[in-house]
Tab-separated table of C-alpha atoms in Angstrom:
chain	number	residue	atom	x	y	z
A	670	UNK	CA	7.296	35.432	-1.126
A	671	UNK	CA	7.561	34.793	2.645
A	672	UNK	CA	5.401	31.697	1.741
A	673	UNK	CA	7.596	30.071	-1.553
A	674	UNK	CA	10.481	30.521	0.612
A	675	UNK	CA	9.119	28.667	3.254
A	676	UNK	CA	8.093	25.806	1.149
A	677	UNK	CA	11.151	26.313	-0.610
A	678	UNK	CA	13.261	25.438	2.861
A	679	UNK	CA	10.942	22.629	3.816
A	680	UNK	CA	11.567	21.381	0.672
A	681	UNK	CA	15.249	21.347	1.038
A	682	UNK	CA	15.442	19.806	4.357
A	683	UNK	CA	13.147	16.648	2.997
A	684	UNK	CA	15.712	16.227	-0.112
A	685	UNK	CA	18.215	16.313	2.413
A	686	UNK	CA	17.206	13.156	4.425
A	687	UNK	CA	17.313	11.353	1.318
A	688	UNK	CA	20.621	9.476	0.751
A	689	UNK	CA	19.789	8.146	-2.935
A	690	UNK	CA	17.486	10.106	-4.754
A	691	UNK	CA	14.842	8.509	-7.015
A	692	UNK	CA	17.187	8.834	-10.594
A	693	UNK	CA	20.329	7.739	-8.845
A	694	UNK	CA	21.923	4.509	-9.681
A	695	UNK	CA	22.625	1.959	-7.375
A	696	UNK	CA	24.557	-1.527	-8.216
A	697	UNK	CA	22.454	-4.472	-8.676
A	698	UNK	CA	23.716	-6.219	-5.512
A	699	UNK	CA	22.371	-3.298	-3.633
A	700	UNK	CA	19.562	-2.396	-5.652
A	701	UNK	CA	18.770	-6.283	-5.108
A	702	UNK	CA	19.284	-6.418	-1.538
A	703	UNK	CA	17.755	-3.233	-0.704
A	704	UNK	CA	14.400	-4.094	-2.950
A	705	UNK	CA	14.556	-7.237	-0.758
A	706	UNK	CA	13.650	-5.294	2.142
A	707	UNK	CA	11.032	-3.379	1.004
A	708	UNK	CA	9.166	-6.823	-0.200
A	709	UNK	CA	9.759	-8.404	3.563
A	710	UNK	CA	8.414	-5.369	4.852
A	711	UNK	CA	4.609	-6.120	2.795
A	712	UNK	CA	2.283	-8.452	3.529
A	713	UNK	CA	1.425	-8.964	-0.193
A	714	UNK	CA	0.668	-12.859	0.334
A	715	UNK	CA	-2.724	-11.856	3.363
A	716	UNK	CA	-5.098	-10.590	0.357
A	717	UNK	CA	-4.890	-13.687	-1.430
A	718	UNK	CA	-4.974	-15.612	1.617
A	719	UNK	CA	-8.100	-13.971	3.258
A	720	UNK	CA	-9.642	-14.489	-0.027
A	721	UNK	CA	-8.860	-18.396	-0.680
A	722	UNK	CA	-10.172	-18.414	2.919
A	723	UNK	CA	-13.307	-16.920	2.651
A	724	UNK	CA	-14.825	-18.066	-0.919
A	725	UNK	CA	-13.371	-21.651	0.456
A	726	UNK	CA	-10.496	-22.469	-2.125
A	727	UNK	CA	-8.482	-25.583	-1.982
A	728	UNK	CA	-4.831	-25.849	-0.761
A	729	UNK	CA	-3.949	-25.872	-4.823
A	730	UNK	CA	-5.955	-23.067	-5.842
A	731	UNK	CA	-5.474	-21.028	-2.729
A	732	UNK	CA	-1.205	-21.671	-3.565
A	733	UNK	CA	-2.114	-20.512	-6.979
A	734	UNK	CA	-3.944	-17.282	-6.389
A	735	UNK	CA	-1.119	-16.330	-4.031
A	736	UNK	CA	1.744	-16.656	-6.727
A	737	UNK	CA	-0.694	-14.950	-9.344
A	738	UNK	CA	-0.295	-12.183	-7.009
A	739	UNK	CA	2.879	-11.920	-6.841
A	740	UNK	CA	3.868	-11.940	-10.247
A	741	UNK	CA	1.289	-9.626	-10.470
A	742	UNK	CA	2.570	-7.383	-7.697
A	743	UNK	CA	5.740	-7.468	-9.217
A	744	UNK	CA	4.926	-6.434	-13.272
A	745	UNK	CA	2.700	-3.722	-11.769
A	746	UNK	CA	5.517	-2.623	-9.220
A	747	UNK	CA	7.997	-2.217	-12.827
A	748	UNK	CA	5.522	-0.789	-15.199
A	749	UNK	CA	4.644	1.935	-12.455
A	750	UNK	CA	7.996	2.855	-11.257
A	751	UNK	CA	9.899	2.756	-14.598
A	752	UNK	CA	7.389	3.579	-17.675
A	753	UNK	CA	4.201	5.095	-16.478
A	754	UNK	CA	4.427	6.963	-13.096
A	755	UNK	CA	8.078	6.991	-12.898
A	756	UNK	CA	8.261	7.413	-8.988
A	757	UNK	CA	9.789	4.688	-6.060
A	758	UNK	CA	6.103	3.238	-5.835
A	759	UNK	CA	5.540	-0.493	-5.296
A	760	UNK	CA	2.252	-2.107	-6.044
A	761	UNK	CA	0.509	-5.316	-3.487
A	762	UNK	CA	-3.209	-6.752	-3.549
A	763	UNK	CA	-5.370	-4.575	-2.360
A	764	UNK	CA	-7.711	-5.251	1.239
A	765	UNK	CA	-10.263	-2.789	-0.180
A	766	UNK	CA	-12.270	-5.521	-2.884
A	767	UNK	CA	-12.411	-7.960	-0.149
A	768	UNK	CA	-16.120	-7.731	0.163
A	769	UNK	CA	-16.973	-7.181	-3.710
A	770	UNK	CA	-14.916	-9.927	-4.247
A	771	UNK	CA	-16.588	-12.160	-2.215
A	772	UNK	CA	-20.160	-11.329	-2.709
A	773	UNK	CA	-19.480	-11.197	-6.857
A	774	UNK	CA	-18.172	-14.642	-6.135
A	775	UNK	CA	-21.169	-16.058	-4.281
A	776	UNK	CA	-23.973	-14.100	-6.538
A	777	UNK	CA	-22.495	-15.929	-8.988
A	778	UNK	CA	-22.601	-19.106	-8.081
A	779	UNK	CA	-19.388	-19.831	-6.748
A	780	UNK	CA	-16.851	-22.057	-7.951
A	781	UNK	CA	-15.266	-21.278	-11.394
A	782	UNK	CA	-18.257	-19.252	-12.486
A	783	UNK	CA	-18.031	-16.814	-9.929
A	784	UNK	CA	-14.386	-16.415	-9.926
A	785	UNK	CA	-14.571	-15.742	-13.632
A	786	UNK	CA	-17.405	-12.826	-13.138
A	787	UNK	CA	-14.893	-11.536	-10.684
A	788	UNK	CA	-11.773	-11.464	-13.325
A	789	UNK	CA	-14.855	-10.187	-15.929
A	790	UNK	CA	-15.723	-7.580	-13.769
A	791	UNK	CA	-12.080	-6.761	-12.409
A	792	UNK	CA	-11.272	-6.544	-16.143
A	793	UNK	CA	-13.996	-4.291	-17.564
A	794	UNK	CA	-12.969	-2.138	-14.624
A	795	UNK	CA	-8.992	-1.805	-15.242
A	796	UNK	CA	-9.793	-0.445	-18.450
A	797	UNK	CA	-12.112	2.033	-17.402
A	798	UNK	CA	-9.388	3.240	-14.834
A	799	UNK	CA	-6.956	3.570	-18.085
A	800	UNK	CA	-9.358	5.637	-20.081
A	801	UNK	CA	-9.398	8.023	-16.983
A	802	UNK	CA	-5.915	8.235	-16.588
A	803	UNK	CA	-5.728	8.362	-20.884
A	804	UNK	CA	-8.177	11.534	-21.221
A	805	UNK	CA	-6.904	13.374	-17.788
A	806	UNK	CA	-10.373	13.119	-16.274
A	807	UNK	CA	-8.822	12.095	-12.904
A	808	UNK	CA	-6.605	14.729	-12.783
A	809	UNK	CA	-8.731	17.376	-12.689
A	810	UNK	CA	-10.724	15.629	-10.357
A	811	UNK	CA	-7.583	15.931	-8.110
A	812	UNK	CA	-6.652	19.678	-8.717
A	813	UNK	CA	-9.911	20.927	-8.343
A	814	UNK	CA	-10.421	19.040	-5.258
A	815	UNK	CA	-7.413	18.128	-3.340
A	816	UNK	CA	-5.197	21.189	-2.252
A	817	UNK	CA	-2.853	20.485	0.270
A	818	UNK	CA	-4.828	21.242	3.147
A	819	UNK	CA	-6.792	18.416	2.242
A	820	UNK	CA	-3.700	15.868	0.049
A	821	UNK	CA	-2.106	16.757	3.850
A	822	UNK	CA	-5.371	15.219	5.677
A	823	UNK	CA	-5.704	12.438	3.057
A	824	UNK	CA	-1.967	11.331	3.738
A	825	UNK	CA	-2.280	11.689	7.624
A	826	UNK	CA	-5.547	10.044	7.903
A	827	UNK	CA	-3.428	6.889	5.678
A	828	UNK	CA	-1.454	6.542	8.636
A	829	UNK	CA	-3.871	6.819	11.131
A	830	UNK	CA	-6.120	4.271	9.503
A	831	UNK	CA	-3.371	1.462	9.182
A	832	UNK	CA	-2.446	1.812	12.974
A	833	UNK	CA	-5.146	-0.243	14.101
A	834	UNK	CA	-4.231	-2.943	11.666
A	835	UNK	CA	-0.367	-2.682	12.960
A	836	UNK	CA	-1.323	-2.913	16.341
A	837	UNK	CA	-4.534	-5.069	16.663
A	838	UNK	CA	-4.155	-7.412	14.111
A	839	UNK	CA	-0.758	-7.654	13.619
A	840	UNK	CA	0.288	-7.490	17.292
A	841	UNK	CA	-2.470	-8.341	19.801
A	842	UNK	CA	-4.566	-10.563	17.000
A	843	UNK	CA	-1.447	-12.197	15.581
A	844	UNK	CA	-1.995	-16.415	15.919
A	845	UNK	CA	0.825	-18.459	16.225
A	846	UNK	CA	2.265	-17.121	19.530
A	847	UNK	CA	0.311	-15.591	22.399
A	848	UNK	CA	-0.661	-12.164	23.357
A	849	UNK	CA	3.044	-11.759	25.576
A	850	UNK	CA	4.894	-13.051	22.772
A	851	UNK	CA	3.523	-10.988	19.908
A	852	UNK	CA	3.758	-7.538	22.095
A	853	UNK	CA	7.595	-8.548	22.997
A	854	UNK	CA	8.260	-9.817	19.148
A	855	UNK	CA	6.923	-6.297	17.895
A	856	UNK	CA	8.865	-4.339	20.763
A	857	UNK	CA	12.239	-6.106	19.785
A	858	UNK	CA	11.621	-5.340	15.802
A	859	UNK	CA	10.551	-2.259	16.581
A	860	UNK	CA	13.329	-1.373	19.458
A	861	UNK	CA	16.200	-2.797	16.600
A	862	UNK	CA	14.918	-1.004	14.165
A	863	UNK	CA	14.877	2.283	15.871
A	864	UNK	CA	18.631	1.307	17.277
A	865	UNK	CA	20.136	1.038	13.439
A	866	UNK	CA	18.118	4.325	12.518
A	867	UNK	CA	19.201	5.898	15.457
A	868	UNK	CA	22.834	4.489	14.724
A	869	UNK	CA	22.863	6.065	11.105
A	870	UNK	CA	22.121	9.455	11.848
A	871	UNK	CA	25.044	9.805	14.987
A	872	UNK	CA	27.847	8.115	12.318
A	873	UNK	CA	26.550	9.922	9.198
A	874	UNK	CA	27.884	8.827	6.093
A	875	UNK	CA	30.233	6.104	8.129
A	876	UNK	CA	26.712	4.627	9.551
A	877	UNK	CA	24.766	4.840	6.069
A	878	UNK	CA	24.702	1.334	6.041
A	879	UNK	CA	22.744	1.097	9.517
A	880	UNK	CA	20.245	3.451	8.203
A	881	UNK	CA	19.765	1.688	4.899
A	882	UNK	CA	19.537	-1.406	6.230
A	883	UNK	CA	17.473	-1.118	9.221
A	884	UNK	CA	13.928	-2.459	8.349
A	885	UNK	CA	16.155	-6.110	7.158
A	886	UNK	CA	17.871	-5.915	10.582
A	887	UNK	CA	14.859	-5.367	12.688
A	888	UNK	CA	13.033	-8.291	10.492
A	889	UNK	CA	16.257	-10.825	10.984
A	890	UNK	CA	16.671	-9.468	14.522
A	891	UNK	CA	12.255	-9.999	15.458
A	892	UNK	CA	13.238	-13.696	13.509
A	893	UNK	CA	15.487	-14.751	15.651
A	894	UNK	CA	13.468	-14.423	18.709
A	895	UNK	CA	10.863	-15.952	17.499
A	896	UNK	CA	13.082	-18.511	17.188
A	897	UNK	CA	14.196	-18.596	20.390
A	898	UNK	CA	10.381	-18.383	22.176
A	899	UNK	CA	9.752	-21.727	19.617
A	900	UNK	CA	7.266	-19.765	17.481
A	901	UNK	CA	8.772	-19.705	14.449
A	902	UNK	CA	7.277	-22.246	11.651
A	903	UNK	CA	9.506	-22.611	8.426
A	904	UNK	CA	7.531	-26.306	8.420
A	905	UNK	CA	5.599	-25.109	4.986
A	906	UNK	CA	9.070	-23.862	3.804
A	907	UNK	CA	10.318	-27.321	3.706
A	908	UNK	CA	7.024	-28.827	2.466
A	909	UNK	CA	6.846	-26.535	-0.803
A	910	UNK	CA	8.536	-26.806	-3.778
A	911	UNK	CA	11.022	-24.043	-5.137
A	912	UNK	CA	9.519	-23.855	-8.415
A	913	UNK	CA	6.426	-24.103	-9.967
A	914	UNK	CA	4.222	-22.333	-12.287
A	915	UNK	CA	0.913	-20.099	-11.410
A	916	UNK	CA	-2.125	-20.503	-13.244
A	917	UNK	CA	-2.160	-20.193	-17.059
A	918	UNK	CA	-4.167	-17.473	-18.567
A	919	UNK	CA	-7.320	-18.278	-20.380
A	920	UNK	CA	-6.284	-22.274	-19.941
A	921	UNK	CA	-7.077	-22.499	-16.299
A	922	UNK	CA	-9.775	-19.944	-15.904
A	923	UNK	CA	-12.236	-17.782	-18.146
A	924	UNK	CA	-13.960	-14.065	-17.981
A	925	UNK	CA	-17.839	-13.374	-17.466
A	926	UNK	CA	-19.052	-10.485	-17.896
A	927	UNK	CA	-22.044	-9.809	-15.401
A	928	UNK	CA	-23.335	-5.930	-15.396
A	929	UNK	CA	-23.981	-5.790	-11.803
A	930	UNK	CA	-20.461	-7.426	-10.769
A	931	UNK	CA	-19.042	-5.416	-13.434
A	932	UNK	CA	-20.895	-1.821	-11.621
A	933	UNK	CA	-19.997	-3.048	-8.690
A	934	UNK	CA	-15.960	-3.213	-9.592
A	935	UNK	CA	-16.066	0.045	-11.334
A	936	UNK	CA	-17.418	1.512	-7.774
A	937	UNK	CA	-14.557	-0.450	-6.455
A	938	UNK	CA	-11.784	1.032	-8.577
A	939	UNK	CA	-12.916	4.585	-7.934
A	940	UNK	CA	-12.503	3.725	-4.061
A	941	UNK	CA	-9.084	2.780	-4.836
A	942	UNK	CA	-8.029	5.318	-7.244
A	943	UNK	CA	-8.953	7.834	-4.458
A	944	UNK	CA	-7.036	5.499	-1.969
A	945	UNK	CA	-3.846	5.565	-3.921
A	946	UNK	CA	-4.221	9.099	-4.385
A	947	UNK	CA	-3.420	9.196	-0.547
A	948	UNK	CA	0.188	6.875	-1.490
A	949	UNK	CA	0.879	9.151	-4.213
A	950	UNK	CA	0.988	12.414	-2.264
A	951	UNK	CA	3.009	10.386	0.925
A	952	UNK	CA	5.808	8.977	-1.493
A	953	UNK	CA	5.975	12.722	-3.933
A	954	UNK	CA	5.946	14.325	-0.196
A	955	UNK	CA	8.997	11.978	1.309
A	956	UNK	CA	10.886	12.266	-2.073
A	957	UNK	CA	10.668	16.069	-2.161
A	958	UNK	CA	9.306	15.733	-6.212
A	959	UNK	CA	5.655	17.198	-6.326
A	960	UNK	CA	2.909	15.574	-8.571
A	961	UNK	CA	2.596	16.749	-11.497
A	962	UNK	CA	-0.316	16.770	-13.843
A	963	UNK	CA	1.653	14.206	-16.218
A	964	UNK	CA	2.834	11.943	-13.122
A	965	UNK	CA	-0.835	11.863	-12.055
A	966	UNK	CA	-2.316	10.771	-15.881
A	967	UNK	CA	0.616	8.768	-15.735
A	968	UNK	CA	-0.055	7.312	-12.799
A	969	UNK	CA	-3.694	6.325	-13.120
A	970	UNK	CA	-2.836	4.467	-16.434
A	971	UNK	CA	-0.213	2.808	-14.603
A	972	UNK	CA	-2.613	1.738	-12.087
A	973	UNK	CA	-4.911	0.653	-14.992
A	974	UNK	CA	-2.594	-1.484	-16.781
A	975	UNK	CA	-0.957	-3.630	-13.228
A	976	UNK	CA	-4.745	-3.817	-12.863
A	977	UNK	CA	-5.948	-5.297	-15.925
A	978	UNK	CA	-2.735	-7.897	-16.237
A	979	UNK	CA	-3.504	-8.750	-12.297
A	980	UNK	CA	-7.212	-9.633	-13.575
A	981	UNK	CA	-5.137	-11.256	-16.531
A	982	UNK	CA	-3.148	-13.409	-14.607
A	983	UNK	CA	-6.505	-14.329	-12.353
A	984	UNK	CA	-5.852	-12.180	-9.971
A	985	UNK	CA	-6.990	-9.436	-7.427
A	986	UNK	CA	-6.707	-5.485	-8.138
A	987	UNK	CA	-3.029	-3.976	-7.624
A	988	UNK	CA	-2.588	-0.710	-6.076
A	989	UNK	CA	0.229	1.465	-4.676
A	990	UNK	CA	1.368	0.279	-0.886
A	991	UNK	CA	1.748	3.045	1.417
A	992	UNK	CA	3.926	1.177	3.079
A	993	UNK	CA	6.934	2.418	1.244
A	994	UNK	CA	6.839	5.489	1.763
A	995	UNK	CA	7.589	5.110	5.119
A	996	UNK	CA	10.290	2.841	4.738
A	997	UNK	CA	11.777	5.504	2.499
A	998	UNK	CA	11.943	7.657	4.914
A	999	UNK	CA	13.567	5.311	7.121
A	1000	UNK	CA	15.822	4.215	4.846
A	1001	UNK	CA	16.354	7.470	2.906
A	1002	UNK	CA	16.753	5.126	0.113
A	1003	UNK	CA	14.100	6.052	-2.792
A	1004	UNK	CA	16.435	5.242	-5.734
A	1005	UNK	CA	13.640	3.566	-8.307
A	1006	UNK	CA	16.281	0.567	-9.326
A	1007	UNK	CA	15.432	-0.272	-5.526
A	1008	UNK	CA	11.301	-0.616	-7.162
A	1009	UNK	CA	12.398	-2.457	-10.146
A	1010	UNK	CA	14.231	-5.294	-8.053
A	1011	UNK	CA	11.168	-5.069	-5.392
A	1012	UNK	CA	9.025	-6.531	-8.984
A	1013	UNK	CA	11.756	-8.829	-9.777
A	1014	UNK	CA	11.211	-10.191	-6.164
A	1015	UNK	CA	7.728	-10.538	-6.771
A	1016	UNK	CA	7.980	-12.317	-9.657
A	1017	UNK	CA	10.871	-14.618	-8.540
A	1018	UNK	CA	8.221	-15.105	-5.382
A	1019	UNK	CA	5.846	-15.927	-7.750
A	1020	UNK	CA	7.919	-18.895	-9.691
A	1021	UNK	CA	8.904	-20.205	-6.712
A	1022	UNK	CA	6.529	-21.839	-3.523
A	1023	UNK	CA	9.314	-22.017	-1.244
A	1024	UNK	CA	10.276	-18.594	-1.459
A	1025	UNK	CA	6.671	-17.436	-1.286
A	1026	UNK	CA	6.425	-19.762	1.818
A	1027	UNK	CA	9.334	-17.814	3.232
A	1028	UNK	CA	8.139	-14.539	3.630
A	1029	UNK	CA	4.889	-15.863	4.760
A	1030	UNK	CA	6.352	-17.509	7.735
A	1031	UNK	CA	7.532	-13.977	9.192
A	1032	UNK	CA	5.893	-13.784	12.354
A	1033	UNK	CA	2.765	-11.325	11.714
A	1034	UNK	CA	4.304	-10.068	15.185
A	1035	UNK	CA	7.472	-8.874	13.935
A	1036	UNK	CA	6.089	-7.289	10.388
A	1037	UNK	CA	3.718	-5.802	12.690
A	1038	UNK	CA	6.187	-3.834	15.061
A	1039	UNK	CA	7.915	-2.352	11.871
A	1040	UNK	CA	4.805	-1.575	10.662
A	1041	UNK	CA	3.511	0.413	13.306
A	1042	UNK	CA	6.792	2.613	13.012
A	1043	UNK	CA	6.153	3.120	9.477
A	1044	UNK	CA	2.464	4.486	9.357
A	1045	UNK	CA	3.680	6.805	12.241
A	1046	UNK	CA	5.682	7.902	9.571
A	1047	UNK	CA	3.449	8.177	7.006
A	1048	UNK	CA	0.871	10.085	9.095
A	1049	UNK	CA	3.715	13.025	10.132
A	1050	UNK	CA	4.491	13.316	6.245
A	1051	UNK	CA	0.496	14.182	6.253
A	1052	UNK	CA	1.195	16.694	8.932
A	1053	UNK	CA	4.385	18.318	6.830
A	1054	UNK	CA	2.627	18.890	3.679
A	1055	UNK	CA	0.051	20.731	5.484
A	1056	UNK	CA	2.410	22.887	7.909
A	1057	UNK	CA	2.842	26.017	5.165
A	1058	UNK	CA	-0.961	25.908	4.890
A	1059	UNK	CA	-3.089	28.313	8.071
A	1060	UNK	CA	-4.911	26.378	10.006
A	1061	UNK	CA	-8.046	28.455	10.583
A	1062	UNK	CA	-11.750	27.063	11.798
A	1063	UNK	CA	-12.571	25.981	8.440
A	1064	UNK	CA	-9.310	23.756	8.450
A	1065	UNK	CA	-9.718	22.437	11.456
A	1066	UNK	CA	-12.835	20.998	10.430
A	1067	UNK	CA	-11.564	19.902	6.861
A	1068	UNK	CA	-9.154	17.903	9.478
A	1069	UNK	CA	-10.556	16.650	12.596
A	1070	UNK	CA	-13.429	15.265	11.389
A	1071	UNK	CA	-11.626	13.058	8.480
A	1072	UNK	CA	-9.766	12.036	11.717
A	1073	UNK	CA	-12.566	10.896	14.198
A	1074	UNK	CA	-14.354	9.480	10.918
A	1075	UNK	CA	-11.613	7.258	10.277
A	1076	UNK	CA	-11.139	6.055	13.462
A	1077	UNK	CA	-14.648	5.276	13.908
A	1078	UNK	CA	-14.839	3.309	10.458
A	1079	UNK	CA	-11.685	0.939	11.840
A	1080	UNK	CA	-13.277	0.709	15.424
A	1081	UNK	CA	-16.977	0.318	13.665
A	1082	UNK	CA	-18.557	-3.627	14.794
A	1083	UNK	CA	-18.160	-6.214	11.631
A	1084	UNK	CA	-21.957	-7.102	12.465
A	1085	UNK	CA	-23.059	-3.747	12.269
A	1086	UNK	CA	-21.544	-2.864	8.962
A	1087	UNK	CA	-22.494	-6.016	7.336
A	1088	UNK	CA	-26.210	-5.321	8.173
A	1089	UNK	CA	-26.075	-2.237	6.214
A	1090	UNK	CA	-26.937	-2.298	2.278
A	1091	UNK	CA	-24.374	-3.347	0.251
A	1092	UNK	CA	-23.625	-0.133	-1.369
A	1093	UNK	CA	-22.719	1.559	2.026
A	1094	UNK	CA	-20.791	-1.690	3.203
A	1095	UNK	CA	-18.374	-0.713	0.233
A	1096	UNK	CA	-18.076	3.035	1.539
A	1097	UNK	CA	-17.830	2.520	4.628
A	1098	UNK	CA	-15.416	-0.642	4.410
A	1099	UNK	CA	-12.572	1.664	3.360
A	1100	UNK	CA	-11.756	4.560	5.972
A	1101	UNK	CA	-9.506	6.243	3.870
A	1102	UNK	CA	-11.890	6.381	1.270
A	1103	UNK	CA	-15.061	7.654	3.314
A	1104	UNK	CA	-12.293	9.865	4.684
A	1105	UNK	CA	-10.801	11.221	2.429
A	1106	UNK	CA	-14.216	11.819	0.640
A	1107	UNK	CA	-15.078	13.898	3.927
A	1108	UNK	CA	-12.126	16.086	3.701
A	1109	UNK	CA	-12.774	17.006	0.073
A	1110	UNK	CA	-16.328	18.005	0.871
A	1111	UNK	CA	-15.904	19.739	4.220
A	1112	UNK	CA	-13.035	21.833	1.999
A	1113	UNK	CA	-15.594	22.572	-0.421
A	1114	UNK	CA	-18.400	23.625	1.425
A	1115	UNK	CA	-17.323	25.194	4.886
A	1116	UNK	CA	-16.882	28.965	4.397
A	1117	UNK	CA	-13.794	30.330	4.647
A	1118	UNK	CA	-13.462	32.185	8.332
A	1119	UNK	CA	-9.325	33.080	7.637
A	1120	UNK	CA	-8.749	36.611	7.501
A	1121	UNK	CA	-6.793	37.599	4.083
């Protein structure tokens, strides 16, 4: 009893920094404005970009993948939040088929043939994913072996895992600007953001709007002086056009089915069903809604079908962003109107060139010092779903070494993992995943020390 009534009061205080809860309505302008902000906030156009860059795809094609991904993005992002799942989660590209992508694309031959036996493969796999979300397979999968010890560890170690990329890439990697430029660009979109949170909570209701809008202000705000230190580009703004359409399905591209790409994207979409299973658990944590058994069958299918119209559309995997979660809690805005105008975004993004060309001209700087704030976030939501749970020496295992094995996997040499077989390339290219898979088996097989 002691126990449910602690859970019960944790549970209360979460609801209660929540200003609009997931069923509330909100008006269009705000739902519009506020789904806005969530979409600035992702960096749904780098997949498609890295990818265009690496398999070597012209300025046309590369323009086209990226606005295939965004419509993509965006009728994923509705069917998730409004028919299948039901919960404020917005779906983005995934960085996690990066390497199957490319090496399905070169062991095919390249060109059109091998990015058809990567939409062959991608689509053989999205409707494997459905059939486990269809027959329930995946959730038992997830009671049996993620209690909240380890859903706690798999959230936190989400966090902890995207850090590095905030940071390093984002920050001290970012081109365009140098290293001073990028670390004062994240400080001042991090500082402003902090400022309107901050602001928000000391006026209450009379601030709401400080609160609610703080990840837009910190983006304007980290805009602006870029502006001012000359390193802001809007030059392929101008140069693109405001509408035009994305590839045509089955008119500009086929499907080839090759069983080794097609094993090799399966693998793939296990990795990232047990990556979003991480998202899930952050956003039902924030929200204060727990997963249920049909939100998780729900779910998976959801995941299947934004899958299997991304590979449609000739396009890259879809998954659930993280991301959000955070900005939820930022925000305290998790009304799912907010979702369906973050797809309508997408979709308008992915009519339109200019618009696209918009959000890609954010300096990486500035999304990168709101980032960082947000998978702080995300990693403490890890830490509050496990804080009703005793942490004995068998959970301090089940959680430390998830930890150290994730940082390791984002510190781990490029040369070094590409010199390993391919196989382990695709483990070990995802920390969450070899991560999370840690946690699960450490739960499972250390003996339980705790004293009943």
């Amino acid at each position: 009893m002691k126990t449910q009534s602690a859970t019960q009061q944790a549970n209360e205080n979460n609801t209660s920094q929540l200003t609009v809860l997931p069923d509330e309505k909100l008006s269009f302008g705000k739902s519009t404005l506020l789904g806005l902000q969530h979409v600035l906030a992702m960096d749904v156009y780098v997949v498609p970009f890295l990818i265009a860059m690496l398999i070597g795809l012209q300025a046309d094609q590369s323009g086209a993948l990226i606005q295939s991904t965004f419509i993509a993005a965006g009728l994923a992002t509705v069917i998730q939040s409004y028919f299948c799942m039901k919960l404020p989660v917005a779906q983005g590209p995934s960085y996690v088929p990066l390497g199957a992508i490319v090496g399905i694309y070169a062991a095919s031959g390249g060109g059109q043939l091998g990015w058809n036996s990567v939409l062959g493969a991608s689509l053989i796999g999205a409707g494997l994913v459905i059939l486990l979300g269809m027959t329930g397979l995946f959730n038992k999968i997830v009671k049996s072996f993620i209690p909240p010890i380890v859903g706690g560890t798999i959230i936190f170690i989400v966090g902890l895992s995207l850090l590095p990329v905030a940071i390093r890439d984002n920050i001290y990697q970012a081109s365009g600007a140098n290293i001073n430029q990028n670390v004062m660009l994240a400080l001042i979109s991090a500082g402003v953001l902090l400022l309107f949170v901050v602001l928000g909570s000391v006026l209450g209701k009379k601030g709401s709007i400080f609160r609610i809008m703080s990840v837009m202000f910190a983006l304007v705000a980290g805009c602006i002086s870029a502006n001012f230190m000359g390193v802001l580009n809007f030059s392929a703004v101008g140069d693109a056009k405001w509408f035009s359409l994305p590839q045509i399905p089955f008119a500009d591209f086929g499907f080839s089915f090759n069983f080794s790409a097609i094993i090799t994207m399966i693998i793939i979409y296990l990795v990232l069903l047990a990556e979003t299973t991480g998202t899930w658990f952050a956003v039902s944590n924030v929200i204060d809604k727990p997963l249920t058994d049909k939100h998780i069958n729900r779910g998976v299918i959801g995941e299947g079908i934004g899958c299997l119209i991304a590979s449609l559309l000739g396009s890259t995997p879809v998954t659930g962003y993280s991301t959000n979660a955070g900005i939820i809690s930022i925000t305290g805005i998790a009304s799912r109107r907010v979702f369906l105008a973050v797809g309508g975004w997408f979709v308008v993004f992915g009519f339109s060139s200019k618009l696209a060309a918009l959000i890609a001209s954010i300096p990486t700087a500035v999304i990168g010092g709101v980032f960082a704030i947000v998978c702080g976030i995300i990693a403490i939501n890890g830490i509050q779903v496990m804080k009703n749970t005793h942490i004995g020496e068998k959970e301090m295992y089940v959680i430390s070494i998830p930890m150290i094995l994730t940082l390791a996997l984002v510190l781990i040499p490029k040369d070094y993992l590409y010199s390993l077989p391919t196989f382990v390339q695709y483990l070990l290219g995802s920390p969450i995943l070899a991560a999370a898979m840690a946690a699960i088996i450490l739960n499972k097989c250390l003996p339980n020390t705790s004293k009943k």
